[in-house]
Amino acid sequence: MTTKTAHRCPDAVRSLIERFGDRVSEYKDPKYNETLVRRDFIDPLFKALGWDIDNSKGLSSFEREVIHEYGLHTEQGVKTPDYGFRAYPHLKFFVEAKKPSVNLRTDHRPAYQLRRYAWNAKLPLSIVTDFEEFAVYDTRFEPSENDSPSKAQVSYIKYHEYESRWDDIAGVFSRDAVLAGSFDQFAQDKKRRGTLEVDDAFLSTIQEWRKKFAKDINFYNELSVDELNDTVQRLIDRIIFLRICEARGTEEEGRLKDAATARDIYPELLKLFRAADSRYNSGLFHFERERGRESEPDQIAPELIVSNVALKPIIKELYYPAPYDFRVFPPDVLGQVYERFLGDVISVSWNSKKVTVEPKPERRKGEGVYYTPTYIVRYIVEQTIGKLTAGQQPHETAGRSASTFKPLKNKRPLCVLDPACGSGSFLLGAYEYLLAHYLKQYSLDPERWRKGASPKLRKVGENDYRLTINERKRILLDHIYGVDIDRQAVEVTKLSLLLCCLEGEDQDTINSTLFTKTERALPDLSDNIKCGNSLIGTDIIGTRHWPALSPEEQRATNPFDISSEFATRSGQPVLGWDALIGNPPYVLLQDDYRIQPHLDYYREKYEAAGYKLDTYHLFMERAVQLTAEGGLWGFITPSNFLTNNHLSQLREVLLSGGDLSILNMKSKVFADASVDTAVTIQRRASERAASADLHLSEGELRLAQLSIQEVGTTSAERIREDKHTLFTGFGSERDAELLRRIESDCRELDEFASVNFGKQLRNRKQYTTDVITVADIDSIPDTHEPCYNGRDVEWYHLNWNGLACLTDRAAKRGGCWDDEKHLAENKLLTRQIGRHPVFAIDENGYSCLNTIFMVNVEDETDPYALMAVLNSKVMRYIWGYKYFDQRGTFPKIKGTYLKHLPIPFALAEHDELAKLAENLVTLNQALATAQLGAEKQRLRREAKAVDRQIDKLVYDLYGLSKDEIALIEAAVADEKTK
């Protein structure tokens, strides 16, 4: 392990090394126990690494740097790690302490204990040490009880090596190194093939459970496909919930395992489920109708038949020595697993004999919902709920200071909604944030909040407090609401929230609640988390659209009125939401997803419902509609709404809602989807805003941290100057003024030239001969003609790569098929993908595919002179300022915007520009065939010189001053660095 920064071994550590060496036989005596080695050596070692081991800063349990005895319960003798180290709020690594009489080189148990715990907590690295030995493990490898101590070991250091190898330790595990990102960089560098992280492993496990349960239950029971899906899902949820409760101490350890030893297992499980209902009231175990409970009881489970053959091995997989340790299984990891799990559905063949599990239609097409990474959830929660709780509470004219904080009384609490909650990642993030917020505020005056009939705090240690279970329930019911059209997703959201509500509790605290209160330990979330369609209200039923839907489509539509379905516990309707958060589904409503009555309804109800409508467009407008005055909404969506030429109305809707903050993500957010994304945050104006500011930043994930770089701010007025209302133009007022002046003295490209997309043919995989590759021009059959695609187009250079396309109009699917346009010589071409347009000239008159835009000059303007202007720095500056779509993956050139490019009037008479452009074409042709390196260098230097001459002439054409030229040169130079 090496780092660039040298770290000197502290005197305190050298003293520890010397003391241990002087009395090593005493310390290696088995009577010298783990508690002593921690106090005498390990605590001082990590103090020397800069960690606040004793919490001398007096931070709350949510914020302290080091958590001792990270877990509180034992399972089959497996001890929990002694330390959890974190850079708030991120847990970074565990340290497991052992007494020096344990040989970490030969005893496999300490390594397995540590690796099992850290793997389940989804940590990349962790440490086991007895001070004599210091072993670092890559904990991303799935642990096995049979692994040797050297398996997944990254480093092993003896105590007498600490001084010489202090860089190796402090450069990664010191507090400063962790905060600086060195720990994350080291973990990234060390990651090797073969890792199977806990979410992937557990997903595979429960997917197998689903197959086994589905086949078994279908064999023994008469259920519809929907009933089978729901029944299997609920059985898995119930087993996981009870197993996690056991692991975390709110249920007696091993009850599920004991049930699996019964002669008939399922009836024993049913007893546990019924007992859980009387204990928790969560809705998850609701089997009987009961006054005061809104949730519908499960009437299938009590009569269900499930064989021992299916149940016994599944329950066995939940206990030691299986790798899963549910004491530390992070709630967000469980959500990540379930989000992918819910992407599949059980299907049954027509004769009900064959049961299969297959992807849902939206997953098969690579569309729909993707699980949002925790760092994005946290950012959106902080930018919405964080802002609302930081100073000013909603519906108040002034914020409360921390010293006078108290929960809102006689006023509606802050209400948070995710209108497409999926597996609940955003609601879980919101709930965890609010729990931490309340705990921090109550801890300012803990004695006050421990008193009374309904105490908010309970003491768990010296200056350490936790929220009571009743307060955790209140926060959940008062603040958290969600909707999803998928019934199973709704149940998973409830499961995640309920497990979070129980976190930190044990049997004693649960039992004390049951004995002192008439209510049960957990809330019934049926009034807070509901199944329905957030985009289509019940008003569709009274329109012509409803009878146009088939009965199955009506059932799937599931109309839902958000404004009337939710009310606070005081009975007040939630008419405006203080915070809307989420990752709405991205589904283009075409082909299989085109339901005409739905589209007609959307176009009547939503201003943004235009051409090529996507569900995320509607959800963004819905957020504007639902957010209360002064409230905040935040979504992560595809970023193409920033400049898509069909979404000008959506951009107008967003502008009218108030000030916007957009974080354009430059790194890939969703591992399984090639989609450029942006996070939009908006504080709702009191009325339709005529004026609003739009702030743009760029975000990138670096070393497990979200790095944000400011781009700039522009105004609604400036955006509305453009007919397409593009979310661009984040430069200075000087930039805006320069563009205004340029456009006022020019004509647009489409005033004297036509701009057309190339030919779109049929599906190339299905119709393999629509586009073929030939050896040379003479090999093209009579049915085809030579054509270019986007890869053939380069700066001042066009290269035909042997493609030929079918001429038969039967292959036509879109684009321009005008032969006069395609076969014209000296037309200009630019590819569809690129940060800015790059033009070449077609001297041959070949056809073009739909990865190319064609520009055909229709007056006396010389096409070479026009190409010089279109390839100039001025045009790159204009495109980057006004039309660049901010995408990192596949930035697109839009033909609509090419048409509006400003071209100087005097260009038609500029022969010198044409000659220079022809010269560049010749130079690039020579460069493409040059073999010698020296010759290539000469040609490149000459091309650069010609390009500089062209830029100088173009600057003169636009009448630019020295200051304006400097502005353009700086902007284009900055573009190259991005």
PDB file of C-alpha atoms in Angstrom, residues 34 42 77-82 94-119 126-131 133-139 143-153 156 320 325 327:
ATOM      1  CA  GLU A  34      -9.953  -8.425  24.042  1.00  0.00           C
ATOM      2  CA  ILE A  42      -6.084  -0.524  19.584  1.00  0.00           C
ATOM      3  CA  GLY A  77     -21.354 -17.163  18.754  1.00  0.00           C
ATOM      4  CA  VAL A  78     -20.548 -14.817  15.870  1.00  0.00           C
ATOM      5  CA  LYS A  79     -19.398 -11.572  17.422  1.00  0.00           C
ATOM      6  CA  THR A  80     -20.090  -8.207  15.865  1.00  0.00           C
ATOM      7  CA  PRO A  81     -17.238  -5.853  14.925  1.00  0.00           C
ATOM      8  CA  ASP A  82     -15.880  -3.753  17.716  1.00  0.00           C
ATOM      9  CA  PHE A  94     -15.116  -1.995  10.312  1.00  0.00           C
ATOM     10  CA  VAL A  95     -12.373  -3.035  12.700  1.00  0.00           C
ATOM     11  CA  GLU A  96     -12.658  -6.372  14.489  1.00  0.00           C
ATOM     12  CA  ALA A  97     -10.481  -6.635  17.603  1.00  0.00           C
ATOM     13  CA  LYS A  98      -8.999  -9.915  18.828  1.00  0.00           C
ATOM     14  CA  LYS A  99      -6.789 -10.735  21.795  1.00  0.00           C
ATOM     15  CA  PRO A 100      -3.113 -11.278  20.855  1.00  0.00           C
ATOM     16  CA  SER A 101      -3.249 -14.980  21.766  1.00  0.00           C
ATOM     17  CA  VAL A 102      -5.324 -15.478  18.599  1.00  0.00           C
ATOM     18  CA  ASN A 103      -3.148 -16.180  15.550  1.00  0.00           C
ATOM     19  CA  LEU A 104      -4.651 -14.204  12.663  1.00  0.00           C
ATOM     20  CA  ARG A 105      -2.329 -15.946  10.196  1.00  0.00           C
ATOM     21  CA  THR A 106      -3.714 -19.413  10.878  1.00  0.00           C
ATOM     22  CA  ASP A 107      -7.140 -19.018  12.505  1.00  0.00           C
ATOM     23  CA  HIS A 108      -9.772 -18.554   9.792  1.00  0.00           C
ATOM     24  CA  ARG A 109     -12.596 -17.546  12.154  1.00  0.00           C
ATOM     25  CA  PRO A 110     -11.678 -13.873  12.807  1.00  0.00           C
ATOM     26  CA  ALA A 111     -11.335 -13.183   9.072  1.00  0.00           C
ATOM     27  CA  TYR A 112     -14.638 -14.885   8.287  1.00  0.00           C
ATOM     28  CA  GLN A 113     -16.443 -13.018  11.071  1.00  0.00           C
ATOM     29  CA  LEU A 114     -15.157  -9.674   9.848  1.00  0.00           C
ATOM     30  CA  ARG A 115     -15.682 -10.398   6.152  1.00  0.00           C
ATOM     31  CA  ARG A 116     -19.214 -11.691   6.699  1.00  0.00           C
ATOM     32  CA  TYR A 117     -20.213  -8.611   8.636  1.00  0.00           C
ATOM     33  CA  ALA A 118     -18.558  -6.090   6.275  1.00  0.00           C
ATOM     34  CA  TRP A 119     -19.832  -7.899   3.152  1.00  0.00           C
ATOM     35  CA  SER A 126     -12.210  -3.715   6.704  1.00  0.00           C
ATOM     36  CA  ILE A 127      -9.589  -4.661   9.289  1.00  0.00           C
ATOM     37  CA  VAL A 128      -9.040  -7.388  11.865  1.00  0.00           C
ATOM     38  CA  THR A 129      -6.288  -6.703  14.407  1.00  0.00           C
ATOM     39  CA  ASP A 130      -4.941  -7.819  17.772  1.00  0.00           C
ATOM     40  CA  PHE A 131      -2.352  -5.029  17.582  1.00  0.00           C
ATOM     41  CA  GLU A 133      -1.123  -8.231  13.636  1.00  0.00           C
ATOM     42  CA  PHE A 134      -2.987  -5.841  11.335  1.00  0.00           C
ATOM     43  CA  ALA A 135      -4.837  -7.599   8.478  1.00  0.00           C
ATOM     44  CA  VAL A 136      -6.786  -5.712   5.780  1.00  0.00           C
ATOM     45  CA  TYR A 137      -9.444  -7.533   3.734  1.00  0.00           C
ATOM     46  CA  ASP A 138     -11.286  -6.780   0.525  1.00  0.00           C
ATOM     47  CA  THR A 139     -14.791  -7.418   1.840  1.00  0.00           C
ATOM     48  CA  PRO A 143     -17.320 -14.964   2.404  1.00  0.00           C
ATOM     49  CA  SER A 144     -17.386 -18.681   3.108  1.00  0.00           C
ATOM     50  CA  GLU A 145     -16.744 -20.402   6.433  1.00  0.00           C
ATOM     51  CA  ASN A 146     -14.211 -22.625   4.670  1.00  0.00           C
ATOM     52  CA  ASP A 147     -12.073 -19.734   3.380  1.00  0.00           C
ATOM     53  CA  SER A 148      -8.468 -19.593   4.554  1.00  0.00           C
ATOM     54  CA  PRO A 149      -7.330 -16.481   6.486  1.00  0.00           C
ATOM     55  CA  SER A 150      -5.439 -15.312   3.391  1.00  0.00           C
ATOM     56  CA  LYS A 151      -8.551 -15.305   1.168  1.00  0.00           C
ATOM     57  CA  ALA A 152      -9.326 -11.719   0.020  1.00  0.00           C
ATOM     58  CA  GLN A 153      -6.510 -10.395   2.219  1.00  0.00           C
ATOM     59  CA  TYR A 156      -0.835  -8.099   6.512  1.00  0.00           C
ATOM     60  CA  TYR A 320     -25.400 -19.084  10.015  1.00  0.00           C
ATOM     61  CA  ASP A 325     -26.052 -11.252   8.400  1.00  0.00           C
ATOM     62  CA  ARG A 327     -28.104  -7.189  11.602  1.00  0.00           C
TER      63      ARG A 327
END
